[in-house]
Amino acid sequence: MFAGRIIALFVLVAAGALAPKCYYLRPLISPEYGASSTTNDDHVVLKSEKLTKFDVVPGLKGFGTVSLKVVGSEKYLRHANYIMRIHNYDASELFSADASFHLLKNCANGYMLQSLNYPNMAIKFDGQLLHLADMPPHPNNNFCWILTQQW
């Protein structure tokens, strides 16, 4: 039931037919944690408090993609040098590609976020750090994510 609503949400967002809402990006196997930008730099890490809220919006580049925009700002989740970061929007092709992801239903109750410009890579967490890594041939819990509206 929950997974069906997520699929419908992403289809509507990617098609531009749904207003974005605030979501927390959480690892499927540890939903008590979530993505958070750090105070010392622009890296995104997993924390149990002060999570970053994202609007899920149509992808900045690519058909059927989504981008995660920080609520109340012009900042987006993107990768740079394979590390997930929160950066201010810029109109470059590279930024748009780095901030656009395909949502793959490769996980039982979650999704892999596949990089648009590195299609063999997806967002993974190791310890606390979020980064791009080669996608495994079979779903791996460190690649599986859910978006929730509640803290």
Short mmCIF file of N, CA and C in Angstrom, two decimals:
data_model
loop_
_atom_site.label_atom_id
_atom_site.label_comp_id
_atom_site.label_asym_id
_atom_site.label_seq_id
_atom_site.Cartn_x
_atom_site.Cartn_y
_atom_site.Cartn_z
N MET A 1 0.83 -1.19 0.00
CA MET A 1 0.00 0.00 0.00
C MET A 1 0.87 1.25 0.00
N PHE A 2 1.84 1.35 0.92
CA PHE A 2 2.72 2.52 0.99
C PHE A 2 3.56 2.65 -0.27
N ALA A 3 4.12 1.54 -0.76
CA ALA A 3 4.97 1.57 -1.96
C ALA A 3 4.19 2.05 -3.17
N GLY A 4 2.93 1.66 -3.30
CA GLY A 4 2.10 2.11 -4.41
C GLY A 4 1.91 3.60 -4.41
N ARG A 5 1.75 4.19 -3.24
CA ARG A 5 1.61 5.65 -3.15
C ARG A 5 2.90 6.35 -3.53
N ILE A 6 4.04 5.76 -3.19
CA ILE A 6 5.33 6.35 -3.56
C ILE A 6 5.48 6.33 -5.07
N ILE A 7 5.16 5.22 -5.71
CA ILE A 7 5.27 5.14 -7.17
C ILE A 7 4.40 6.20 -7.81
N ALA A 8 3.16 6.32 -7.37
CA ALA A 8 2.25 7.33 -7.93
C ALA A 8 2.81 8.73 -7.71
N LEU A 9 3.35 8.99 -6.54
CA LEU A 9 3.94 10.30 -6.24
C LEU A 9 5.04 10.64 -7.22
N PHE A 10 5.97 9.71 -7.43
CA PHE A 10 7.10 10.00 -8.30
C PHE A 10 6.68 10.16 -9.75
N VAL A 11 5.70 9.39 -10.19
CA VAL A 11 5.21 9.54 -11.56
C VAL A 11 4.61 10.92 -11.73
N LEU A 12 3.80 11.36 -10.78
CA LEU A 12 3.17 12.68 -10.88
C LEU A 12 4.18 13.81 -10.78
N VAL A 13 5.17 13.67 -9.90
CA VAL A 13 6.20 14.72 -9.77
C VAL A 13 7.00 14.81 -11.04
N ALA A 14 7.46 13.68 -11.56
CA ALA A 14 8.28 13.68 -12.77
C ALA A 14 7.50 14.27 -13.96
N ALA A 15 6.20 14.07 -13.97
CA ALA A 15 5.38 14.60 -15.06
C ALA A 15 5.00 16.06 -14.82
N GLY A 16 5.37 16.61 -13.67
CA GLY A 16 5.05 18.00 -13.37
C GLY A 16 3.60 18.21 -12.97
N ALA A 17 2.89 17.14 -12.61
CA ALA A 17 1.47 17.24 -12.32
C ALA A 17 1.16 17.33 -10.83
N LEU A 18 2.15 17.39 -9.99
CA LEU A 18 1.93 17.40 -8.56
C LEU A 18 2.78 18.48 -7.92
N ALA A 19 2.18 19.24 -7.03
CA ALA A 19 2.95 20.25 -6.31
C ALA A 19 3.94 19.55 -5.39
N PRO A 20 5.17 20.06 -5.31
CA PRO A 20 6.16 19.43 -4.43
C PRO A 20 5.74 19.55 -2.97
N LYS A 21 6.16 18.60 -2.17
CA LYS A 21 5.90 18.60 -0.74
C LYS A 21 7.21 18.35 -0.02
N CYS A 22 7.21 18.59 1.26
CA CYS A 22 8.42 18.43 2.07
C CYS A 22 8.63 16.97 2.43
N TYR A 23 9.83 16.47 2.15
CA TYR A 23 10.17 15.09 2.46
C TYR A 23 11.54 15.03 3.10
N TYR A 24 11.71 13.98 3.90
CA TYR A 24 13.01 13.63 4.44
C TYR A 24 13.52 12.43 3.66
N LEU A 25 14.78 12.43 3.27
CA LEU A 25 15.40 11.31 2.58
C LEU A 25 16.02 10.41 3.64
N ARG A 26 15.55 9.16 3.70
CA ARG A 26 15.99 8.25 4.75
C ARG A 26 16.45 6.91 4.15
N PRO A 27 17.48 6.30 4.76
CA PRO A 27 17.87 4.96 4.30
C PRO A 27 16.81 3.94 4.72
N LEU A 28 16.47 3.05 3.84
CA LEU A 28 15.43 2.06 4.11
C LEU A 28 15.73 1.24 5.35
N ILE A 29 16.98 0.84 5.54
CA ILE A 29 17.31 -0.05 6.67
C ILE A 29 17.48 0.69 7.99
N SER A 30 17.59 2.01 7.96
CA SER A 30 17.75 2.79 9.19
C SER A 30 16.89 4.05 9.12
N PRO A 31 15.57 3.92 9.09
CA PRO A 31 14.72 5.09 8.90
C PRO A 31 14.73 6.08 10.05
N GLU A 32 15.39 5.73 11.14
CA GLU A 32 15.52 6.70 12.23
C GLU A 32 16.55 7.78 11.90
N TYR A 33 17.31 7.58 10.82
CA TYR A 33 18.27 8.56 10.34
C TYR A 33 17.76 9.18 9.06
N GLY A 34 18.38 10.28 8.69
CA GLY A 34 18.01 10.94 7.45
C GLY A 34 19.13 11.81 6.94
N ALA A 35 18.97 12.27 5.69
CA ALA A 35 19.99 13.11 5.07
C ALA A 35 20.00 14.48 5.71
N SER A 36 21.19 14.98 5.96
CA SER A 36 21.36 16.29 6.58
C SER A 36 22.63 16.93 6.03
N SER A 37 22.53 18.21 5.72
CA SER A 37 23.74 18.90 5.30
C SER A 37 24.54 19.25 6.55
N THR A 38 25.84 19.14 6.43
CA THR A 38 26.69 19.40 7.59
C THR A 38 26.94 20.90 7.73
N THR A 39 27.35 21.31 8.89
CA THR A 39 27.59 22.73 9.14
C THR A 39 28.97 23.17 8.68
N ASN A 40 29.92 22.23 8.62
CA ASN A 40 31.30 22.60 8.28
C ASN A 40 31.55 22.69 6.78
N ASP A 41 30.78 21.97 5.99
CA ASP A 41 30.98 21.97 4.55
C ASP A 41 29.64 21.66 3.88
N ASP A 42 29.67 21.38 2.62
CA ASP A 42 28.43 21.14 1.89
C ASP A 42 28.10 19.65 1.74
N HIS A 43 28.84 18.78 2.40
CA HIS A 43 28.59 17.34 2.32
C HIS A 43 27.26 16.98 2.96
N VAL A 44 26.65 15.91 2.47
CA VAL A 44 25.41 15.41 3.05
C VAL A 44 25.73 14.12 3.79
N VAL A 45 25.27 14.04 5.03
CA VAL A 45 25.53 12.88 5.87
C VAL A 45 24.22 12.40 6.49
N LEU A 46 24.26 11.21 7.10
CA LEU A 46 23.10 10.70 7.83
C LEU A 46 23.19 11.14 9.28
N LYS A 47 22.07 11.65 9.78
CA LYS A 47 21.97 12.06 11.17
C LYS A 47 20.62 11.64 11.72
N SER A 48 20.49 11.69 13.03
CA SER A 48 19.21 11.38 13.65
C SER A 48 18.45 12.64 14.05
N GLU A 49 19.05 13.80 13.77
CA GLU A 49 18.39 15.07 14.11
C GLU A 49 18.79 16.12 13.08
N LYS A 50 18.04 17.22 13.06
CA LYS A 50 18.31 18.33 12.14
C LYS A 50 18.40 17.87 10.70
N LEU A 51 17.41 17.09 10.29
CA LEU A 51 17.38 16.57 8.93
C LEU A 51 17.02 17.67 7.94
N THR A 52 17.52 17.56 6.74
CA THR A 52 17.20 18.51 5.68
C THR A 52 15.90 18.09 5.02
N LYS A 53 15.00 19.04 4.85
CA LYS A 53 13.72 18.78 4.16
C LYS A 53 13.89 19.11 2.69
N PHE A 54 13.35 18.23 1.85
CA PHE A 54 13.44 18.39 0.41
C PHE A 54 12.06 18.46 -0.22
N ASP A 55 11.94 19.29 -1.25
CA ASP A 55 10.81 19.21 -2.16
C ASP A 55 11.24 18.29 -3.29
N VAL A 56 10.40 17.33 -3.63
CA VAL A 56 10.66 16.47 -4.77
C VAL A 56 10.06 17.18 -5.98
N VAL A 57 10.91 17.56 -6.93
CA VAL A 57 10.48 18.34 -8.08
C VAL A 57 10.88 17.62 -9.37
N PRO A 58 10.24 17.96 -10.49
CA PRO A 58 10.69 17.36 -11.75
C PRO A 58 12.18 17.59 -11.95
N GLY A 59 12.87 16.62 -12.49
CA GLY A 59 14.32 16.70 -12.66
C GLY A 59 14.75 17.93 -13.44
N LEU A 60 15.88 18.49 -13.04
CA LEU A 60 16.43 19.64 -13.75
C LEU A 60 16.88 19.27 -15.15
N LYS A 61 17.12 17.98 -15.37
CA LYS A 61 17.54 17.50 -16.69
C LYS A 61 17.05 16.06 -16.85
N GLY A 62 16.74 15.68 -18.07
CA GLY A 62 16.38 14.30 -18.36
C GLY A 62 14.89 14.03 -18.20
N PHE A 63 14.37 13.17 -19.05
CA PHE A 63 12.97 12.79 -19.01
C PHE A 63 12.71 11.80 -17.88
N GLY A 64 11.67 12.03 -17.11
CA GLY A 64 11.29 11.11 -16.05
C GLY A 64 12.19 11.12 -14.84
N THR A 65 12.99 12.16 -14.67
CA THR A 65 13.87 12.25 -13.51
C THR A 65 13.25 13.14 -12.45
N VAL A 66 13.82 13.10 -11.26
CA VAL A 66 13.43 13.99 -10.18
C VAL A 66 14.68 14.67 -9.64
N SER A 67 14.46 15.82 -9.02
CA SER A 67 15.52 16.52 -8.29
C SER A 67 15.00 16.77 -6.88
N LEU A 68 15.91 16.84 -5.93
CA LEU A 68 15.56 17.11 -4.54
C LEU A 68 16.05 18.51 -4.19
N LYS A 69 15.09 19.41 -4.03
CA LYS A 69 15.37 20.82 -3.75
C LYS A 69 15.16 21.07 -2.27
N VAL A 70 16.11 21.72 -1.62
CA VAL A 70 15.99 22.03 -0.19
C VAL A 70 14.83 23.01 0.00
N VAL A 71 13.94 22.69 0.90
CA VAL A 71 12.75 23.51 1.15
C VAL A 71 13.15 24.94 1.51
N GLY A 72 12.49 25.89 0.87
CA GLY A 72 12.68 27.30 1.18
C GLY A 72 13.97 27.90 0.67
N SER A 73 14.61 27.25 -0.31
CA SER A 73 15.87 27.77 -0.81
C SER A 73 15.99 27.47 -2.30
N GLU A 74 17.08 27.88 -2.87
CA GLU A 74 17.42 27.54 -4.25
C GLU A 74 18.58 26.55 -4.27
N LYS A 75 18.64 25.70 -3.25
CA LYS A 75 19.70 24.70 -3.14
C LYS A 75 19.15 23.33 -3.50
N TYR A 76 20.02 22.50 -4.07
CA TYR A 76 19.65 21.16 -4.51
C TYR A 76 20.64 20.13 -4.01
N LEU A 77 20.15 18.90 -3.85
CA LEU A 77 21.02 17.76 -3.61
C LEU A 77 21.65 17.39 -4.95
N ARG A 78 22.97 17.31 -4.98
CA ARG A 78 23.68 16.93 -6.21
C ARG A 78 24.95 16.21 -5.83
N HIS A 79 25.57 15.59 -6.81
CA HIS A 79 26.88 14.98 -6.55
C HIS A 79 27.95 15.83 -7.21
N ALA A 80 29.08 15.90 -6.57
CA ALA A 80 30.26 16.57 -7.10
C ALA A 80 31.46 15.78 -6.59
N ASN A 81 32.28 15.32 -7.50
CA ASN A 81 33.40 14.44 -7.15
C ASN A 81 32.90 13.21 -6.40
N TYR A 82 31.73 12.71 -6.81
CA TYR A 82 31.10 11.50 -6.28
C TYR A 82 30.55 11.65 -4.87
N ILE A 83 30.67 12.80 -4.25
CA ILE A 83 30.15 13.04 -2.91
C ILE A 83 28.83 13.81 -3.03
N MET A 84 27.83 13.40 -2.25
CA MET A 84 26.56 14.11 -2.27
C MET A 84 26.71 15.41 -1.48
N ARG A 85 26.20 16.48 -2.09
CA ARG A 85 26.36 17.81 -1.52
C ARG A 85 25.08 18.61 -1.69
N ILE A 86 24.96 19.68 -0.92
CA ILE A 86 23.89 20.65 -1.08
C ILE A 86 24.54 21.90 -1.67
N HIS A 87 24.11 22.26 -2.89
CA HIS A 87 24.70 23.42 -3.56
C HIS A 87 23.60 24.35 -4.05
N ASN A 88 23.92 25.64 -4.11
CA ASN A 88 23.01 26.62 -4.71
C ASN A 88 22.83 26.29 -6.19
N TYR A 89 21.63 26.49 -6.68
CA TYR A 89 21.33 26.25 -8.08
C TYR A 89 22.20 27.11 -8.98
N ASP A 90 22.69 26.51 -10.04
CA ASP A 90 23.26 27.30 -11.13
C ASP A 90 22.75 26.68 -12.44
N ALA A 91 22.72 27.47 -13.47
CA ALA A 91 22.07 27.08 -14.72
C ALA A 91 22.94 26.23 -15.64
N SER A 92 24.06 25.74 -15.16
CA SER A 92 24.94 24.96 -16.02
C SER A 92 24.35 23.58 -16.30
N GLU A 93 24.74 23.03 -17.44
CA GLU A 93 24.32 21.68 -17.81
C GLU A 93 24.83 20.66 -16.79
N LEU A 94 26.07 20.86 -16.33
CA LEU A 94 26.66 19.93 -15.36
C LEU A 94 25.87 19.91 -14.07
N PHE A 95 25.54 21.09 -13.54
CA PHE A 95 24.76 21.14 -12.30
C PHE A 95 23.43 20.42 -12.48
N SER A 96 22.73 20.72 -13.57
CA SER A 96 21.42 20.11 -13.81
C SER A 96 21.51 18.59 -13.88
N ALA A 97 22.55 18.08 -14.54
CA ALA A 97 22.74 16.63 -14.63
C ALA A 97 23.10 16.04 -13.27
N ASP A 98 23.97 16.72 -12.53
CA ASP A 98 24.40 16.23 -11.21
C ASP A 98 23.25 16.20 -10.20
N ALA A 99 22.21 17.00 -10.41
CA ALA A 99 21.10 17.10 -9.48
C ALA A 99 19.86 16.36 -9.96
N SER A 100 19.98 15.54 -10.98
CA SER A 100 18.84 14.79 -11.52
C SER A 100 19.05 13.29 -11.36
N PHE A 101 17.99 12.61 -10.94
CA PHE A 101 18.08 11.19 -10.62
C PHE A 101 16.88 10.43 -11.15
N HIS A 102 17.13 9.19 -11.57
CA HIS A 102 16.05 8.26 -11.89
C HIS A 102 15.77 7.47 -10.62
N LEU A 103 14.49 7.28 -10.32
CA LEU A 103 14.10 6.48 -9.17
C LEU A 103 13.83 5.06 -9.65
N LEU A 104 14.62 4.13 -9.18
CA LEU A 104 14.51 2.73 -9.58
C LEU A 104 13.89 1.92 -8.47
N LYS A 105 12.86 1.17 -8.79
CA LYS A 105 12.19 0.33 -7.80
C LYS A 105 12.93 -1.00 -7.71
N ASN A 106 14.20 -0.94 -7.30
CA ASN A 106 15.03 -2.14 -7.18
C ASN A 106 15.01 -2.71 -5.76
N CYS A 107 14.44 -1.97 -4.84
CA CYS A 107 14.42 -2.38 -3.45
C CYS A 107 13.00 -2.79 -3.08
N ALA A 108 12.87 -3.70 -2.12
CA ALA A 108 11.56 -4.22 -1.75
C ALA A 108 10.57 -3.11 -1.39
N ASN A 109 10.94 -2.21 -0.52
CA ASN A 109 10.03 -1.14 -0.09
C ASN A 109 10.65 0.24 -0.25
N GLY A 110 11.61 0.37 -1.11
CA GLY A 110 12.27 1.64 -1.29
C GLY A 110 12.77 1.78 -2.72
N TYR A 111 13.62 2.76 -2.92
CA TYR A 111 14.10 3.10 -4.25
C TYR A 111 15.60 3.34 -4.25
N MET A 112 16.20 3.06 -5.39
CA MET A 112 17.56 3.49 -5.63
C MET A 112 17.48 4.80 -6.40
N LEU A 113 18.36 5.74 -6.09
CA LEU A 113 18.42 7.01 -6.81
C LEU A 113 19.62 6.94 -7.76
N GLN A 114 19.32 6.64 -9.02
CA GLN A 114 20.34 6.46 -10.04
C GLN A 114 20.74 7.80 -10.63
N SER A 115 22.03 8.03 -10.71
CA SER A 115 22.56 9.26 -11.28
C SER A 115 22.20 9.36 -12.76
N LEU A 116 21.78 10.53 -13.21
CA LEU A 116 21.48 10.74 -14.62
C LEU A 116 22.76 10.69 -15.45
N ASN A 117 23.79 11.38 -15.01
CA ASN A 117 25.00 11.48 -15.83
C ASN A 117 26.04 10.39 -15.55
N TYR A 118 25.79 9.54 -14.56
CA TYR A 118 26.59 8.35 -14.32
C TYR A 118 25.62 7.19 -14.14
N PRO A 119 25.03 6.69 -15.23
CA PRO A 119 23.93 5.74 -15.13
C PRO A 119 24.27 4.40 -14.49
N ASN A 120 25.53 4.10 -14.30
CA ASN A 120 25.90 2.87 -13.60
C ASN A 120 26.10 3.12 -12.10
N MET A 121 25.77 4.34 -11.63
CA MET A 121 25.99 4.69 -10.23
C MET A 121 24.70 5.19 -9.59
N ALA A 122 24.63 5.04 -8.27
CA ALA A 122 23.47 5.48 -7.50
C ALA A 122 23.95 6.01 -6.15
N ILE A 123 23.06 6.71 -5.45
CA ILE A 123 23.40 7.24 -4.13
C ILE A 123 23.48 6.08 -3.12
N LYS A 124 24.57 6.06 -2.39
CA LYS A 124 24.83 5.04 -1.39
C LYS A 124 25.28 5.73 -0.10
N PHE A 125 25.08 5.06 1.02
CA PHE A 125 25.68 5.58 2.25
C PHE A 125 26.67 4.57 2.79
N ASP A 126 27.80 5.08 3.25
CA ASP A 126 28.83 4.31 3.94
C ASP A 126 29.05 5.01 5.26
N GLY A 127 28.70 4.34 6.34
CA GLY A 127 28.75 5.04 7.63
C GLY A 127 27.74 6.16 7.58
N GLN A 128 28.21 7.39 7.67
CA GLN A 128 27.31 8.54 7.61
C GLN A 128 27.34 9.25 6.27
N LEU A 129 28.36 9.08 5.48
CA LEU A 129 28.55 9.86 4.26
C LEU A 129 27.71 9.32 3.10
N LEU A 130 27.04 10.22 2.37
CA LEU A 130 26.31 9.87 1.16
C LEU A 130 27.18 10.17 -0.05
N HIS A 131 27.25 9.23 -0.97
CA HIS A 131 28.09 9.41 -2.17
C HIS A 131 27.55 8.54 -3.29
N LEU A 132 28.08 8.75 -4.50
CA LEU A 132 27.76 7.88 -5.63
C LEU A 132 28.68 6.67 -5.59
N ALA A 133 28.11 5.52 -5.94
CA ALA A 133 28.91 4.29 -6.02
C ALA A 133 28.31 3.42 -7.12
N ASP A 134 29.12 2.50 -7.63
CA ASP A 134 28.64 1.58 -8.65
C ASP A 134 27.46 0.78 -8.11
N MET A 135 26.39 0.72 -8.90
CA MET A 135 25.21 -0.01 -8.47
C MET A 135 25.50 -1.50 -8.43
N PRO A 136 25.04 -2.18 -7.39
CA PRO A 136 25.27 -3.62 -7.30
C PRO A 136 24.33 -4.36 -8.25
N PRO A 137 24.68 -5.59 -8.64
CA PRO A 137 23.80 -6.36 -9.53
C PRO A 137 22.48 -6.74 -8.86
N HIS A 138 22.49 -6.82 -7.53
CA HIS A 138 21.28 -7.12 -6.77
C HIS A 138 21.11 -6.00 -5.74
N PRO A 139 19.86 -5.70 -5.36
CA PRO A 139 19.64 -4.61 -4.39
C PRO A 139 20.48 -4.78 -3.14
N ASN A 140 21.03 -3.68 -2.70
CA ASN A 140 21.88 -3.64 -1.52
C ASN A 140 21.28 -2.60 -0.60
N ASN A 141 21.14 -2.91 0.66
CA ASN A 141 20.48 -2.00 1.59
C ASN A 141 21.11 -0.62 1.66
N ASN A 142 22.40 -0.51 1.41
CA ASN A 142 23.06 0.79 1.47
C ASN A 142 22.70 1.69 0.29
N PHE A 143 21.97 1.16 -0.69
CA PHE A 143 21.53 1.92 -1.85
C PHE A 143 20.02 2.23 -1.80
N CYS A 144 19.31 1.69 -0.83
CA CYS A 144 17.84 1.79 -0.80
C CYS A 144 17.37 2.94 0.08
N TRP A 145 16.46 3.75 -0.46
CA TRP A 145 16.00 4.96 0.19
C TRP A 145 14.48 5.05 0.22
N ILE A 146 13.96 5.77 1.21
CA ILE A 146 12.55 6.12 1.26
C ILE A 146 12.45 7.62 1.50
N LEU A 147 11.34 8.18 1.10
CA LEU A 147 11.03 9.59 1.37
C LEU A 147 9.82 9.61 2.29
N THR A 148 9.96 10.29 3.42
CA THR A 148 8.86 10.37 4.37
C THR A 148 8.54 11.81 4.67
N GLN A 149 7.28 12.07 5.01
CA GLN A 149 6.90 13.44 5.36
C GLN A 149 6.99 13.69 6.85
N GLN A 150 7.03 12.65 7.64
CA GLN A 150 7.12 12.85 9.09
C GLN A 150 8.55 12.70 9.57
N TRP A 151 8.86 13.38 10.65
CA TRP A 151 10.17 13.36 11.28
C TRP A 151 10.33 12.03 11.88
#
